[in-house]
């Protein structure tokens, strides 16, 4: 096995064993003895500028078990962002405080701001019990009112959100949130939503804890009749713009652009992320509501300094000269590994291994719903796709492009996942030129005089595969190899390198022959099933019109065939099944059908990325899942990272 | 002269309109819009934008309006209340974003200009007067070297050496403690202590070509009869050079002042990105890539305005310096 993680038949928990036992969470059961606090805060308390620790912490604060050892206070953690639109780089490190959270293994949802919850049998009602006495970073209490405000007044405000975010809307109806008492809230959905807890643990689930009522209500017309005048004064055209620039949203830069907005994060904005900023500085939240096992308030580290590099090469230069403490974002591509390994001593760092949550390194999506009838017929022909799949020499591709670090793979959960599906993952990955040729002959694509095949209508078989060179340079290399492999079976393909907005526009217009993208769903098959059926209106690139039909409940797009509709129904069923085993059984049926239909052609299993951790930075798990749903390194809890002197 | 200046100023108005419209169209030409690019950027890190959120962003920014309407809304905002619009990406008024960057850009551009001229003019004159001397060959070699090495490469090499060999921090224009500090004399000092590196990098390549231009011009002027006459009348060699041929030879320098500003801004993009300089260039590039059209449009508009102002200045200077030019 090229990769130690990929031994089959092992459960995911055992596989990520390096992480097991890490940073377990518990609510303090024993009487809480006031522990330490950062020296700077102790000084502020002494000067009377800050209430004492016991008044800032909940009575029973959440206890975090440090990954290696109880840490010491102090230090500035340095990390890099790249230019604009890198706000999620901050979110991943700092903004991870939702009602619930992922465990380190990415297998289960754990308590966070909600210390426990009840789910109704039909998975429509979720009752959350909040930790009592948690405070926002300005010292105001965090209660059920904040959550009701965030959902009912903000997210469900149609001027602010013309459509309710999908996570909070089931069967076309938005969720209803009611306050039971100060520390209990009930979410009611119009239909079963068994996946809600998992969704709540992902970044897109942060809405309930995003908007402090005492601060953000001043930007809503309901609470502030003078809001339009205030907006004018602030130089924006409407109150919605003012709200967004002051209170932000989950993933827009303005979330980190306002130093006044209270948060529940371990660090709060000190120097904001605004246009033209050259760095972002986050300072410790004196009211942060978690402690370590010795009762010391977290976080250990005083400040986080995000330097903004316009250019990845200068970020790499900072890494190898030891000016960055932890970094995987932007530098994690395989091509950087030799440089990063060579300079470990000079930069005084160790390597961080990322376990991909993706399934496929390069998924080829033939457009089965192509506008041109002849091409549509060709791509929709299952045996054509199968022939092309076995016409690819995957081992050669893996050796050359991926340094031998992968294995032939089609789609579906990774081999380490409990729902791994052998047939779906491995079928048609063997390299057999003769068989591929015979299959193409039989499907009616005979070879012409120049050695290339002709369609039944006499035209040469030719199509282009769109790829974004600036984003995934390795996919261009992979496709160039596939092109030579396919020319041996008489198929002419063009590697169409295009700019990424054009790539999206072509997909949206259904104007592409084929496109490539890494295939998700390896560790998070429920959260991103776009390869298993026509699920995602931009990501399921083999049949965008079908996905539109699915997401618009049949109002738009094109009606998909029976096998798709069956999977859509099955997935809706899985989504409302709370029992994990039953859900797995339903998903297996989806994989069975998907394997049978063979809509996408995969090349090889997604390869893990890398990062670096400075040797004096401790309590960092050295193996982490790499996923947007598990927004690394956030769930590894940077608040318990610590420096040794 | 005053009439000429007034006329030129009046002409600038329609020029600016034409230019701003063209800029707006060009920024809109690439496929997709800000929202597409935004989704694509996030998807690049495998981050997902909620589908409902995306549709609503497009509606909110008025991206579904026809382009002409978007343009007139924008230009009307600028004319009626100096409002350059809101940057989509930052949800901040554009005017907040551009002025400090433009100021730093001008500081960098002018410093580079001064350094370039201070090096290029004497050397150009020298190698013309001492044609084919060892000094001339030396500077010629230097010239070609400077032209041949791409400035971003020079920047990378210098940064690598400074960072890895000497442990120096070379990116940016300020030390960390001054980065977000208000302006003060200490901060100015800090700025100038960081400015020399980008200035030298940028000056190296433009110096090279200017030396060649100066040398060629001087060589054209030196054999002319008026030089011989002046020399015959007993004018000292130095005064002679300064007074006549140099003035004439300066003509191309002065007439290109107009292009210098845009050239320095666009020519320094890569260097500014590599060196992480907080000038206009990287922000403009980002805005263009993100299709953040009001921000990009404002930059393009300002650069064009600077070009027009620059060409006015060069016309006036030419009239002052070159006795052969008359404006009336």
JSON list of N, CA, C and O in Angstrom, two decimals, chain B residues 197-223:
[
{"chain": "B", "resi": 197, "resn": "UNK", "atom": "N", "xyz": [14.56, 49.01, -1.45]},
{"chain": "B", "resi": 197, "resn": "UNK", "atom": "CA", "xyz": [14.66, 47.73, -2.16]},
{"chain": "B", "resi": 197, "resn": "UNK", "atom": "C", "xyz": [13.76, 47.71, -3.41]},
{"chain": "B", "resi": 197, "resn": "UNK", "atom": "O", "xyz": [14.26, 47.50, -4.52]},
{"chain": "B", "resi": 198, "resn": "UNK", "atom": "N", "xyz": [12.44, 47.96, -3.26]},
{"chain": "B", "resi": 198, "resn": "UNK", "atom": "CA", "xyz": [11.62, 47.99, -4.48]},
{"chain": "B", "resi": 198, "resn": "UNK", "atom": "C", "xyz": [12.07, 49.07, -5.45]},
{"chain": "B", "resi": 198, "resn": "UNK", "atom": "O", "xyz": [12.03, 48.86, -6.67]},
{"chain": "B", "resi": 199, "resn": "UNK", "atom": "N", "xyz": [12.52, 50.21, -4.93]},
{"chain": "B", "resi": 199, "resn": "UNK", "atom": "CA", "xyz": [12.94, 51.28, -5.84]},
{"chain": "B", "resi": 199, "resn": "UNK", "atom": "C", "xyz": [14.12, 50.81, -6.68]},
{"chain": "B", "resi": 199, "resn": "UNK", "atom": "O", "xyz": [14.13, 50.98, -7.90]},
{"chain": "B", "resi": 200, "resn": "UNK", "atom": "N", "xyz": [15.08, 50.17, -6.05]},
{"chain": "B", "resi": 200, "resn": "UNK", "atom": "CA", "xyz": [16.24, 49.71, -6.81]},
{"chain": "B", "resi": 200, "resn": "UNK", "atom": "C", "xyz": [15.82, 48.67, -7.84]},
{"chain": "B", "resi": 200, "resn": "UNK", "atom": "O", "xyz": [16.19, 48.72, -9.02]},
{"chain": "B", "resi": 201, "resn": "UNK", "atom": "N", "xyz": [14.98, 47.72, -7.39]},
{"chain": "B", "resi": 201, "resn": "UNK", "atom": "CA", "xyz": [14.56, 46.67, -8.31]},
{"chain": "B", "resi": 201, "resn": "UNK", "atom": "C", "xyz": [13.85, 47.26, -9.52]},
{"chain": "B", "resi": 201, "resn": "UNK", "atom": "O", "xyz": [14.11, 46.89, -10.67]},
{"chain": "B", "resi": 202, "resn": "UNK", "atom": "N", "xyz": [12.95, 48.21, -9.25]},
{"chain": "B", "resi": 202, "resn": "UNK", "atom": "CA", "xyz": [12.20, 48.80, -10.35]},
{"chain": "B", "resi": 202, "resn": "UNK", "atom": "C", "xyz": [13.09, 49.70, -11.19]},
{"chain": "B", "resi": 202, "resn": "UNK", "atom": "O", "xyz": [12.92, 49.80, -12.41]},
{"chain": "B", "resi": 203, "resn": "UNK", "atom": "N", "xyz": [14.06, 50.37, -10.55]},
{"chain": "B", "resi": 203, "resn": "UNK", "atom": "CA", "xyz": [14.90, 51.31, -11.29]},
{"chain": "B", "resi": 203, "resn": "UNK", "atom": "C", "xyz": [15.85, 50.58, -12.24]},
{"chain": "B", "resi": 203, "resn": "UNK", "atom": "O", "xyz": [16.15, 51.09, -13.30]},
{"chain": "B", "resi": 204, "resn": "UNK", "atom": "N", "xyz": [16.29, 49.38, -11.83]},
{"chain": "B", "resi": 204, "resn": "UNK", "atom": "CA", "xyz": [17.31, 48.69, -12.63]},
{"chain": "B", "resi": 204, "resn": "UNK", "atom": "C", "xyz": [16.88, 48.54, -14.08]},
{"chain": "B", "resi": 204, "resn": "UNK", "atom": "O", "xyz": [17.61, 48.91, -15.00]},
{"chain": "B", "resi": 205, "resn": "UNK", "atom": "N", "xyz": [15.67, 48.06, -14.30]},
{"chain": "B", "resi": 205, "resn": "UNK", "atom": "CA", "xyz": [15.29, 47.80, -15.69]},
{"chain": "B", "resi": 205, "resn": "UNK", "atom": "C", "xyz": [15.00, 49.09, -16.45]},
{"chain": "B", "resi": 205, "resn": "UNK", "atom": "O", "xyz": [15.40, 49.22, -17.61]},
{"chain": "B", "resi": 206, "resn": "UNK", "atom": "N", "xyz": [14.35, 50.06, -15.79]},
{"chain": "B", "resi": 206, "resn": "UNK", "atom": "CA", "xyz": [14.04, 51.26, -16.57]},
{"chain": "B", "resi": 206, "resn": "UNK", "atom": "C", "xyz": [15.28, 52.13, -16.78]},
{"chain": "B", "resi": 206, "resn": "UNK", "atom": "O", "xyz": [15.39, 52.80, -17.79]},
{"chain": "B", "resi": 207, "resn": "UNK", "atom": "N", "xyz": [16.21, 52.08, -15.83]},
{"chain": "B", "resi": 207, "resn": "UNK", "atom": "CA", "xyz": [17.46, 52.81, -16.01]},
{"chain": "B", "resi": 207, "resn": "UNK", "atom": "C", "xyz": [18.14, 52.37, -17.30]},
{"chain": "B", "resi": 207, "resn": "UNK", "atom": "O", "xyz": [18.57, 53.20, -18.10]},
{"chain": "B", "resi": 208, "resn": "UNK", "atom": "N", "xyz": [18.18, 51.08, -17.49]},
{"chain": "B", "resi": 208, "resn": "UNK", "atom": "CA", "xyz": [18.89, 50.53, -18.63]},
{"chain": "B", "resi": 208, "resn": "UNK", "atom": "C", "xyz": [18.41, 51.15, -19.92]},
{"chain": "B", "resi": 208, "resn": "UNK", "atom": "O", "xyz": [19.20, 51.67, -20.72]},
{"chain": "B", "resi": 209, "resn": "UNK", "atom": "N", "xyz": [17.09, 51.14, -20.13]},
{"chain": "B", "resi": 209, "resn": "UNK", "atom": "CA", "xyz": [16.61, 51.64, -21.41]},
{"chain": "B", "resi": 209, "resn": "UNK", "atom": "C", "xyz": [16.81, 53.16, -21.50]},
{"chain": "B", "resi": 209, "resn": "UNK", "atom": "O", "xyz": [17.12, 53.69, -22.58]},
{"chain": "B", "resi": 210, "resn": "UNK", "atom": "N", "xyz": [16.66, 53.85, -20.37]},
{"chain": "B", "resi": 210, "resn": "UNK", "atom": "CA", "xyz": [16.83, 55.30, -20.42]},
{"chain": "B", "resi": 210, "resn": "UNK", "atom": "C", "xyz": [18.26, 55.69, -20.77]},
{"chain": "B", "resi": 210, "resn": "UNK", "atom": "O", "xyz": [18.49, 56.67, -21.49]},
{"chain": "B", "resi": 211, "resn": "UNK", "atom": "N", "xyz": [19.22, 54.93, -20.26]},
{"chain": "B", "resi": 211, "resn": "UNK", "atom": "CA", "xyz": [20.62, 55.22, -20.60]},
{"chain": "B", "resi": 211, "resn": "UNK", "atom": "C", "xyz": [20.81, 55.14, -22.11]},
{"chain": "B", "resi": 211, "resn": "UNK", "atom": "O", "xyz": [21.43, 56.01, -22.72]},
{"chain": "B", "resi": 212, "resn": "UNK", "atom": "N", "xyz": [20.22, 54.11, -22.69]},
{"chain": "B", "resi": 212, "resn": "UNK", "atom": "CA", "xyz": [20.36, 53.95, -24.14]},
{"chain": "B", "resi": 212, "resn": "UNK", "atom": "C", "xyz": [19.74, 55.13, -24.88]},
{"chain": "B", "resi": 212, "resn": "UNK", "atom": "O", "xyz": [20.31, 55.67, -25.82]},
{"chain": "B", "resi": 213, "resn": "UNK", "atom": "N", "xyz": [18.54, 55.53, -24.43]},
{"chain": "B", "resi": 213, "resn": "UNK", "atom": "CA", "xyz": [17.85, 56.63, -25.10]},
{"chain": "B", "resi": 213, "resn": "UNK", "atom": "C", "xyz": [18.68, 57.91, -25.00]},
{"chain": "B", "resi": 213, "resn": "UNK", "atom": "O", "xyz": [18.91, 58.62, -25.99]},
{"chain": "B", "resi": 214, "resn": "UNK", "atom": "N", "xyz": [19.16, 58.18, -23.79]},
{"chain": "B", "resi": 214, "resn": "UNK", "atom": "CA", "xyz": [19.94, 59.40, -23.56]},
{"chain": "B", "resi": 214, "resn": "UNK", "atom": "C", "xyz": [21.21, 59.40, -24.41]},
{"chain": "B", "resi": 214, "resn": "UNK", "atom": "O", "xyz": [21.57, 60.41, -25.03]},
{"chain": "B", "resi": 215, "resn": "UNK", "atom": "N", "xyz": [21.87, 58.25, -24.43]},
{"chain": "B", "resi": 215, "resn": "UNK", "atom": "CA", "xyz": [23.12, 58.15, -25.18]},
{"chain": "B", "resi": 215, "resn": "UNK", "atom": "C", "xyz": [22.85, 58.42, -26.66]},
{"chain": "B", "resi": 215, "resn": "UNK", "atom": "O", "xyz": [23.55, 59.22, -27.31]},
{"chain": "B", "resi": 216, "resn": "UNK", "atom": "N", "xyz": [21.82, 57.78, -27.18]},
{"chain": "B", "resi": 216, "resn": "UNK", "atom": "CA", "xyz": [21.54, 57.95, -28.61]},
{"chain": "B", "resi": 216, "resn": "UNK", "atom": "C", "xyz": [21.20, 59.41, -28.93]},
{"chain": "B", "resi": 216, "resn": "UNK", "atom": "O", "xyz": [21.70, 59.97, -29.92]},
{"chain": "B", "resi": 217, "resn": "UNK", "atom": "N", "xyz": [20.38, 60.03, -28.08]},
{"chain": "B", "resi": 217, "resn": "UNK", "atom": "CA", "xyz": [19.99, 61.42, -28.33]},
{"chain": "B", "resi": 217, "resn": "UNK", "atom": "C", "xyz": [21.20, 62.34, -28.31]},
{"chain": "B", "resi": 217, "resn": "UNK", "atom": "O", "xyz": [21.35, 63.22, -29.16]},
{"chain": "B", "resi": 218, "resn": "UNK", "atom": "N", "xyz": [22.05, 62.13, -27.31]},
{"chain": "B", "resi": 218, "resn": "UNK", "atom": "CA", "xyz": [23.23, 62.98, -27.20]},
{"chain": "B", "resi": 218, "resn": "UNK", "atom": "C", "xyz": [24.12, 62.80, -28.41]},
{"chain": "B", "resi": 218, "resn": "UNK", "atom": "O", "xyz": [24.67, 63.78, -28.95]},
{"chain": "B", "resi": 219, "resn": "UNK", "atom": "N", "xyz": [24.25, 61.55, -28.83]},
{"chain": "B", "resi": 219, "resn": "UNK", "atom": "CA", "xyz": [25.10, 61.31, -30.00]},
{"chain": "B", "resi": 219, "resn": "UNK", "atom": "C", "xyz": [24.54, 62.00, -31.23]},
{"chain": "B", "resi": 219, "resn": "UNK", "atom": "O", "xyz": [25.29, 62.44, -32.10]},
{"chain": "B", "resi": 220, "resn": "UNK", "atom": "N", "xyz": [23.21, 62.08, -31.29]},
{"chain": "B", "resi": 220, "resn": "UNK", "atom": "CA", "xyz": [22.60, 62.83, -32.40]},
{"chain": "B", "resi": 220, "resn": "UNK", "atom": "C", "xyz": [22.97, 64.30, -32.33]},
{"chain": "B", "resi": 220, "resn": "UNK", "atom": "O", "xyz": [23.22, 64.94, -33.35]},
{"chain": "B", "resi": 221, "resn": "UNK", "atom": "N", "xyz": [22.96, 64.86, -31.13]},
{"chain": "B", "resi": 221, "resn": "UNK", "atom": "CA", "xyz": [23.11, 66.30, -30.98]},
{"chain": "B", "resi": 221, "resn": "UNK", "atom": "C", "xyz": [24.57, 66.75, -31.05]},
{"chain": "B", "resi": 221, "resn": "UNK", "atom": "O", "xyz": [24.86, 67.82, -31.59]},
{"chain": "B", "resi": 222, "resn": "UNK", "atom": "N", "xyz": [25.47, 65.91, -30.50]},
{"chain": "B", "resi": 222, "resn": "UNK", "atom": "CA", "xyz": [26.86, 66.36, -30.34]},
{"chain": "B", "resi": 222, "resn": "UNK", "atom": "C", "xyz": [27.53, 66.84, -31.64]},
{"chain": "B", "resi": 222, "resn": "UNK", "atom": "O", "xyz": [28.24, 67.84, -31.63]},
{"chain": "B", "resi": 223, "resn": "UNK", "atom": "N", "xyz": [27.35, 66.14, -32.77]},
{"chain": "B", "resi": 223, "resn": "UNK", "atom": "CA", "xyz": [28.05, 66.63, -33.98]},
{"chain": "B", "resi": 223, "resn": "UNK", "atom": "C", "xyz": [27.38, 67.81, -34.65]},
{"chain": "B", "resi": 223, "resn": "UNK", "atom": "O", "xyz": [27.86, 68.25, -35.69]}
]
